[in-house]
Coordinates of C-alpha atoms in Angstrom, one line a residue:
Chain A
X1 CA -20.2 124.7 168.2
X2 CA -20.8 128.1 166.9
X3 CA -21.4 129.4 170.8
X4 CA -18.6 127.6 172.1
X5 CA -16.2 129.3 169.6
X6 CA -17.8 132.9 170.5
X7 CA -16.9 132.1 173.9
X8 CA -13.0 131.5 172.8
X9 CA -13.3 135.3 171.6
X10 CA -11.1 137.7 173.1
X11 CA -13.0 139.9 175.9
X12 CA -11.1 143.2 176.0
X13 CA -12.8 143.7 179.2
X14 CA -10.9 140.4 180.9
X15 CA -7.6 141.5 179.3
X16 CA -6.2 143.4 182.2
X17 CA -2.0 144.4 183.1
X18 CA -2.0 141.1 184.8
X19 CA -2.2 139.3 181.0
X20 CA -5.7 138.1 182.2
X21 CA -7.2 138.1 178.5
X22 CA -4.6 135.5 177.4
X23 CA -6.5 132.9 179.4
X24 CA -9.6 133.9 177.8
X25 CA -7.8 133.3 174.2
X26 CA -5.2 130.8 174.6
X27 CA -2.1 132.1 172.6
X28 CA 0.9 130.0 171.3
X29 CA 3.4 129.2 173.6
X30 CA 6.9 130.5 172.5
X31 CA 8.0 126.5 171.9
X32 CA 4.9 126.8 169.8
X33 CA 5.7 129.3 167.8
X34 CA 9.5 128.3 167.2
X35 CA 8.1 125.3 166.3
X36 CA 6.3 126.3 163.4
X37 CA 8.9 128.9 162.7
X38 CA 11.0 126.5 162.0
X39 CA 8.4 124.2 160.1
X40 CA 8.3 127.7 158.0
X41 CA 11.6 127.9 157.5
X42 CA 11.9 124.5 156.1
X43 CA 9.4 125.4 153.5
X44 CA 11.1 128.8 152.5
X45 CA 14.7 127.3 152.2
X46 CA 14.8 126.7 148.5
X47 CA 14.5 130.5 148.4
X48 CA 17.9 131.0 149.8
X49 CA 19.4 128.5 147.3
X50 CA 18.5 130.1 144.4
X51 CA 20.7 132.5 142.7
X52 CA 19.4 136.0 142.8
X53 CA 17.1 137.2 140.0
X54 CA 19.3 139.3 137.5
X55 CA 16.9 142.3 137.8
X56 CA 18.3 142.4 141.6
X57 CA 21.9 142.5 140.1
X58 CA 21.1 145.1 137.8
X59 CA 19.4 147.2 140.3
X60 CA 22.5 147.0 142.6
X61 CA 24.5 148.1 140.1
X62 CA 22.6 151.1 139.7
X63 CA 22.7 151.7 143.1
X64 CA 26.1 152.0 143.1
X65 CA 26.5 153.8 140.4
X66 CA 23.7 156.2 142.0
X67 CA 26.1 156.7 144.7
X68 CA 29.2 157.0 143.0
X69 CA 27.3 159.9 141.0
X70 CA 27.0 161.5 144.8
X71 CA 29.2 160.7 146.8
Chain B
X1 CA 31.1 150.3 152.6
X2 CA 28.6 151.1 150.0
X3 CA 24.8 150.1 150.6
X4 CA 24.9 147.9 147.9
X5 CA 27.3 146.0 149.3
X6 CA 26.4 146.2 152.2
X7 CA 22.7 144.8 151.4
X8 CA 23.8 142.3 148.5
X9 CA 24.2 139.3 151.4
X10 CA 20.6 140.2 152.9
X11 CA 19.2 140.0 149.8
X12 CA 18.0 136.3 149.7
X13 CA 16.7 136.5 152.9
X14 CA 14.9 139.6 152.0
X15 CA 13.4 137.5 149.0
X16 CA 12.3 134.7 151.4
X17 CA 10.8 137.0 154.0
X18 CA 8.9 139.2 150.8
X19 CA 7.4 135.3 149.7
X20 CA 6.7 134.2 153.4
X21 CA 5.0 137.7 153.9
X22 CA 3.0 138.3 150.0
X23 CA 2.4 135.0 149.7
X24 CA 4.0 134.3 146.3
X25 CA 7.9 134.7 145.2
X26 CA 6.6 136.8 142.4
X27 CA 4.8 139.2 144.6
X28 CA 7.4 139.1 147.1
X29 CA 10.1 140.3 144.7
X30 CA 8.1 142.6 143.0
X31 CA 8.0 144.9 146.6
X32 CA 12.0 143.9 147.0
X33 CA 12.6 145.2 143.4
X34 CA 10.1 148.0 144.2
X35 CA 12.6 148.6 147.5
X36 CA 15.8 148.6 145.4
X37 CA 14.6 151.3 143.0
X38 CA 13.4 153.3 146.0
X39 CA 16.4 153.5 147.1
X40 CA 18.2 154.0 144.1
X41 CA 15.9 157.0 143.7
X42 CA 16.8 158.3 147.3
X43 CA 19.8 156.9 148.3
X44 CA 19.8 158.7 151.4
X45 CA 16.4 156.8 152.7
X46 CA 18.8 154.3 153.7
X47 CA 19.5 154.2 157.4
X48 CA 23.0 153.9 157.5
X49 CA 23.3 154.4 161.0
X50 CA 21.3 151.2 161.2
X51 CA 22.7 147.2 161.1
X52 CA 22.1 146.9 157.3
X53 CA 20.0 144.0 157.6
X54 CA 17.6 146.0 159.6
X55 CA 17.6 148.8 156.9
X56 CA 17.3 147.1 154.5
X57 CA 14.2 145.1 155.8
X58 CA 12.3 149.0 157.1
X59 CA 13.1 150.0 153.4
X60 CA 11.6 146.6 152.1
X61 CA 8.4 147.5 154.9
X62 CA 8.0 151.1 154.2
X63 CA 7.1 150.1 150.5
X64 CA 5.0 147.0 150.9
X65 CA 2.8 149.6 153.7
X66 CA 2.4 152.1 150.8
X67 CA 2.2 150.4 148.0
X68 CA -0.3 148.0 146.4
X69 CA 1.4 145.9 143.3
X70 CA -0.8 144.4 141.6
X71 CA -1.6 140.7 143.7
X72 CA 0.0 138.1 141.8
X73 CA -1.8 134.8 142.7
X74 CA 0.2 131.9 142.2
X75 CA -1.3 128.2 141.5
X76 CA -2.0 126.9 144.4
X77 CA 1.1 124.9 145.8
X78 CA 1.1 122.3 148.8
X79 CA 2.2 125.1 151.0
X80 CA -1.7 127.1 150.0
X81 CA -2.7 126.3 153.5
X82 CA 0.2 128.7 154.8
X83 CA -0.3 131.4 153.1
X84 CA -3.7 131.5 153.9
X85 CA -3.1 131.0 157.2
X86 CA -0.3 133.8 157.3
X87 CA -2.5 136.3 155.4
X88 CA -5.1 135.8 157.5
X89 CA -2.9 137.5 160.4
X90 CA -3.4 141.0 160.8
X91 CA -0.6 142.9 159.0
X92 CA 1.9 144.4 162.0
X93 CA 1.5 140.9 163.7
X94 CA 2.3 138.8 160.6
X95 CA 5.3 141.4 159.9
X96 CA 6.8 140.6 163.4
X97 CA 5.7 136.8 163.7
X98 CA 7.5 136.2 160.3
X99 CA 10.7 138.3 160.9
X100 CA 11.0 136.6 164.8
X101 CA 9.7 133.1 163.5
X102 CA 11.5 133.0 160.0
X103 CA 14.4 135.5 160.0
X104 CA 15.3 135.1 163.7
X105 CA 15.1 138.8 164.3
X106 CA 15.6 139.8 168.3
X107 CA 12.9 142.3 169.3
X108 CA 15.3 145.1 169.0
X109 CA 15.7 144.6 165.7
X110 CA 12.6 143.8 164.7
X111 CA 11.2 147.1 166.2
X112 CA 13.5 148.9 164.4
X113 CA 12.3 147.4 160.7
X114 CA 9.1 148.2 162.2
X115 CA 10.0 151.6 163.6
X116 CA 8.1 150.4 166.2
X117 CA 9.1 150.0 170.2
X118 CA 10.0 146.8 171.3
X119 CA 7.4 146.6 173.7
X120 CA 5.0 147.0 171.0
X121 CA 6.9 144.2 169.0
X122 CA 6.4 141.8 172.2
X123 CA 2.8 142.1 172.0
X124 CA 2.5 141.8 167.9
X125 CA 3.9 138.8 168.5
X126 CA 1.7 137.4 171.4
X127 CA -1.1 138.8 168.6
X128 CA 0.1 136.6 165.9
X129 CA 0.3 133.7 168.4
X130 CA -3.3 134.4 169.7
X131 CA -4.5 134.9 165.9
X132 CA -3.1 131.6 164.6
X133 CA -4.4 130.3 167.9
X134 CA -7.6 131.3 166.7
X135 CA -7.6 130.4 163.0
X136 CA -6.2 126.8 164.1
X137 CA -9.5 126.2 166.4
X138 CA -11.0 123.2 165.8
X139 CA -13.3 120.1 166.9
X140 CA -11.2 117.3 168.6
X141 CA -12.4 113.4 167.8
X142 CA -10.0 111.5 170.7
X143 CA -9.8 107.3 170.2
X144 CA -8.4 106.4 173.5
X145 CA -9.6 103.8 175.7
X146 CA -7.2 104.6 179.0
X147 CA -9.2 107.5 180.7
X148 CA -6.6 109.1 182.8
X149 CA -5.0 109.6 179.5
X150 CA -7.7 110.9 177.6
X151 CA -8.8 113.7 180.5
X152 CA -4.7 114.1 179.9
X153 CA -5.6 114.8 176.4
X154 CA -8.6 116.9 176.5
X155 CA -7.2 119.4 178.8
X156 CA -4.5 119.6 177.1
X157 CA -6.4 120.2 173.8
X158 CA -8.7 122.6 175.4
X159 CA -5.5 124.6 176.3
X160 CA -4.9 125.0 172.6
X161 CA -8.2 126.3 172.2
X162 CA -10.0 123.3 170.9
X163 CA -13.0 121.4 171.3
X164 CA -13.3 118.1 172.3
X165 CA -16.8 116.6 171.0
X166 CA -16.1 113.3 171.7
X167 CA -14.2 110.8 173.5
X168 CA -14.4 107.5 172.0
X169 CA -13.3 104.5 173.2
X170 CA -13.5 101.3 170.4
X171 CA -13.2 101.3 166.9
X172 CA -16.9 101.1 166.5
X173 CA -17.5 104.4 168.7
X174 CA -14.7 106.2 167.2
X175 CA -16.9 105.9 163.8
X176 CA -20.2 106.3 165.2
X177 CA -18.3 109.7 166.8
X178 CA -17.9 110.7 163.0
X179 CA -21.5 109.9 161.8
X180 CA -22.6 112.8 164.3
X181 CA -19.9 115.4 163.8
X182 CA -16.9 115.6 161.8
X183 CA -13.8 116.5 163.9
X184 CA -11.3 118.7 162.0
X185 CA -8.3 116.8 164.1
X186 CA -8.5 112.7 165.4
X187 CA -6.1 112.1 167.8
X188 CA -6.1 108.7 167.8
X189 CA -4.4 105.5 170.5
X190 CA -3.8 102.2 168.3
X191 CA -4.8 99.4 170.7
X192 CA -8.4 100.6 172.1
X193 CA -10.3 98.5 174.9
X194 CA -12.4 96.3 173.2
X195 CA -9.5 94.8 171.3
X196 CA -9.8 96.9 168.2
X197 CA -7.4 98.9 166.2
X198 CA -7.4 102.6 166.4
X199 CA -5.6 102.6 163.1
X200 CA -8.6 100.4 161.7
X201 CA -11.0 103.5 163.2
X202 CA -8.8 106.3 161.5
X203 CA -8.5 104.1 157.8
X204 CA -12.7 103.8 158.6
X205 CA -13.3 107.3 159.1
X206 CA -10.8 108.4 156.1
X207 CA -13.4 106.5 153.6
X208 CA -15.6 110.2 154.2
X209 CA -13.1 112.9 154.8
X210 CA -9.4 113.7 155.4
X211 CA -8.7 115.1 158.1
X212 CA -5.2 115.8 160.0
X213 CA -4.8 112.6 162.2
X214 CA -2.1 112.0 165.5
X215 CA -1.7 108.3 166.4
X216 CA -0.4 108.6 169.9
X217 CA 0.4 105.1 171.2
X218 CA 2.6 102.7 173.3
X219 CA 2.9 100.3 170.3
X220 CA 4.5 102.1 167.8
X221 CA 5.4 98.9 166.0
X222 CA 1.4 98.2 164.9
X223 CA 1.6 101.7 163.6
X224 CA 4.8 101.2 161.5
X225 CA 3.7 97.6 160.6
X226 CA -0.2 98.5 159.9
X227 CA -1.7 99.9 156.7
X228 CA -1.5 103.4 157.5
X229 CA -2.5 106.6 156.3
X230 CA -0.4 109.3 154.8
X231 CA 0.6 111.6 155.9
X232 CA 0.3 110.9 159.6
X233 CA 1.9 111.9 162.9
X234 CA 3.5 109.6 165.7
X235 CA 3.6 110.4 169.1
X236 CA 5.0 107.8 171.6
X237 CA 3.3 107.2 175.1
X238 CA 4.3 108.4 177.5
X239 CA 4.4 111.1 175.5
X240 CA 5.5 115.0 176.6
X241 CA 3.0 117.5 176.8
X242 CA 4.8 120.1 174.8
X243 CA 5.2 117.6 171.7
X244 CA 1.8 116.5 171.9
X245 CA 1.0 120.3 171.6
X246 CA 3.7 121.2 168.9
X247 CA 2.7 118.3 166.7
X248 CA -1.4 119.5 166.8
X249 CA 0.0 123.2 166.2
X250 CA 2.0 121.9 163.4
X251 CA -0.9 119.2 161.4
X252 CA -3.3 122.2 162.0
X253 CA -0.7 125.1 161.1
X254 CA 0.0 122.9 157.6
X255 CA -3.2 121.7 157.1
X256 CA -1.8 118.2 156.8
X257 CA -4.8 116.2 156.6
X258 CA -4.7 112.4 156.5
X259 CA -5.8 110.5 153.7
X260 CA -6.2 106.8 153.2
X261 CA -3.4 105.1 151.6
X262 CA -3.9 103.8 148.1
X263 CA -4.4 100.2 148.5
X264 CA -2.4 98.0 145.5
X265 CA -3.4 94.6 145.1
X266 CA -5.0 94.2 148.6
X267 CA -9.3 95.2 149.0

């Protein structure tokens, strides 16, 4: 196990312009990765439902103010 | 427009990418709050020439890549096998996976977050795929009796990176399989050869270990009827390559590993 997973190492020396390493370490494909992208989503969306801390709201007020000082 | 305004609708998303990219909400808010009085302190750090969105994200970076506030662990959640497998990624290449994958960034505008070319975005991003490539790696039990479909499957899994260790053809062989090495994935047919259930193998072998476990099968009904285990992927033959891959990617990605279901009044 242990030597077959060595193998699956990247060799810098394969990886060439033509995108020869990738065969030597499979990658994701794109569909792949959108996949889980959107599995990741999923998991992250409560975040966007919840209302914005109050320290952020405080802190944007001071920002304004901040600029209103310079401006 | 002022920045604030201009920022307060990125702001949740900023939150989720800061979670998706620290690990926790608390630690992901503590570098966007950190970002907010940055720029309070220097209002003109803002790049107002840029797409706010984007301006607001190479703030939020340029503070997470200097500072270190303090790592806030929090208890580990059903989504623990995520983050570890996000925080394994090397940094640049979990910064670009997470704002193509999860905010839906273009290149352009990730390279600009990143202040970065988008060449150099391209290949972060075939590095995160390679890395979670790697971290997903695994030994692959198959139960399928039809051989055309199995040397379908193995090759298929081997283009994931994988290892097959065995190909097992009955119930009895699937668990025998086992005994010898423990798979970290079972992609598993229902009605084997000999007349035996592959969902009988998979409840058998779940009596050691969990493991993540992908019934792929022309009889979804015995799945759906049969005592199965939880949770548990369903592919339908003939079944498309790509879904067959995405649904590995995902049980691995997730770490959602198979238990047996608690029995009631039955055994």
């Amino acid at each position: 196990m242990t030597q077959k997973k060595s193998a699956r190492r990247p060799d810098p020396a394969k990886a060439g312009p033509g995108g020869v390493g990738r065969e030597a370490t499979p990658g994701l494909v794109p569909q792949i990765q959108d996949h889980i992208g959107r599995q990741l989503r999923a998991v992250y969306e409560d975040v966007l439902n919840q209302p914005v801390p109050d320290r952020f709201k405080e802190l944007m007020d001071k920002l304004d103010e901040k600029l209103g000082e310079t401006e | 427009m002022s920045i604030a305004q201009a920022i307060a609708p990125h702001l949740p998303y900023l939150r989720r990418f800061a979670r998706a990219l620290t690990g926790t909400q608390q630690g992901g808010d503590a570098y966007a709050v950190a970002t907010l009085e940055a720029l309070i302190a220097d209002p003109n750090s803002f790049e107002r020439e840029m797409e706010p969105r984007v301006a607001l994200y190479k703030a939020f970076l340029k503070v997470w890549g200097s500072i270190a506030i303090n790592q806030v662990t929090d208890t580990p959640s059903a989504s623990g096998s995520i983050t570890r497998n996000l925080a394994a990624l090397t940094p640049p290449a979990r910064v670009a996976f997470l704002l193509s994958s999860v905010e839906g960034f273009t290149h352009e505008q990730i390279a600009g977050a990143m202040g970065r070319s988008p060449e150099d975005v391209a290949g972060l991003i075939d590095e995160a795929g390679r890395e979670i490539a790697q971290q997903m790696a695994t030994d692959v039990l198959i139960i399928e009796d039809e051989p055309i479909i199995a040397m379908d499957l193995e090759s298929l899994v081997e283009g994931l990176g994988h290892r097959v260790i065995e190909v097992a053809r009955t119930r009895s062989e699937a668990v025998e399989a086992v005994k010898r090495q423990q798979p970290g994935l079972v992609l598993a047919d229902i009605q084997l050869a000999d007349g035996s259930s592959g969902l009988d193998a998979v409840n058998d072998i779940l009596e050691s270990f969990e493991v993540p476990v992908i019934f792929i099968t022309a009889y979804p009904e015995r799945f759906l009827t049969g005592e199965r285990p939880e949770p548990a992927f369903l592919v339908t033959k003939p079944f498309r390559v790509e879904t067959v891959k995405a649904v590995i990617s995902q049980a691995l990605f997730f770490d959602q590993k198979s238990h047996r279901k608690e029995k009631s009044a039955v055994g």
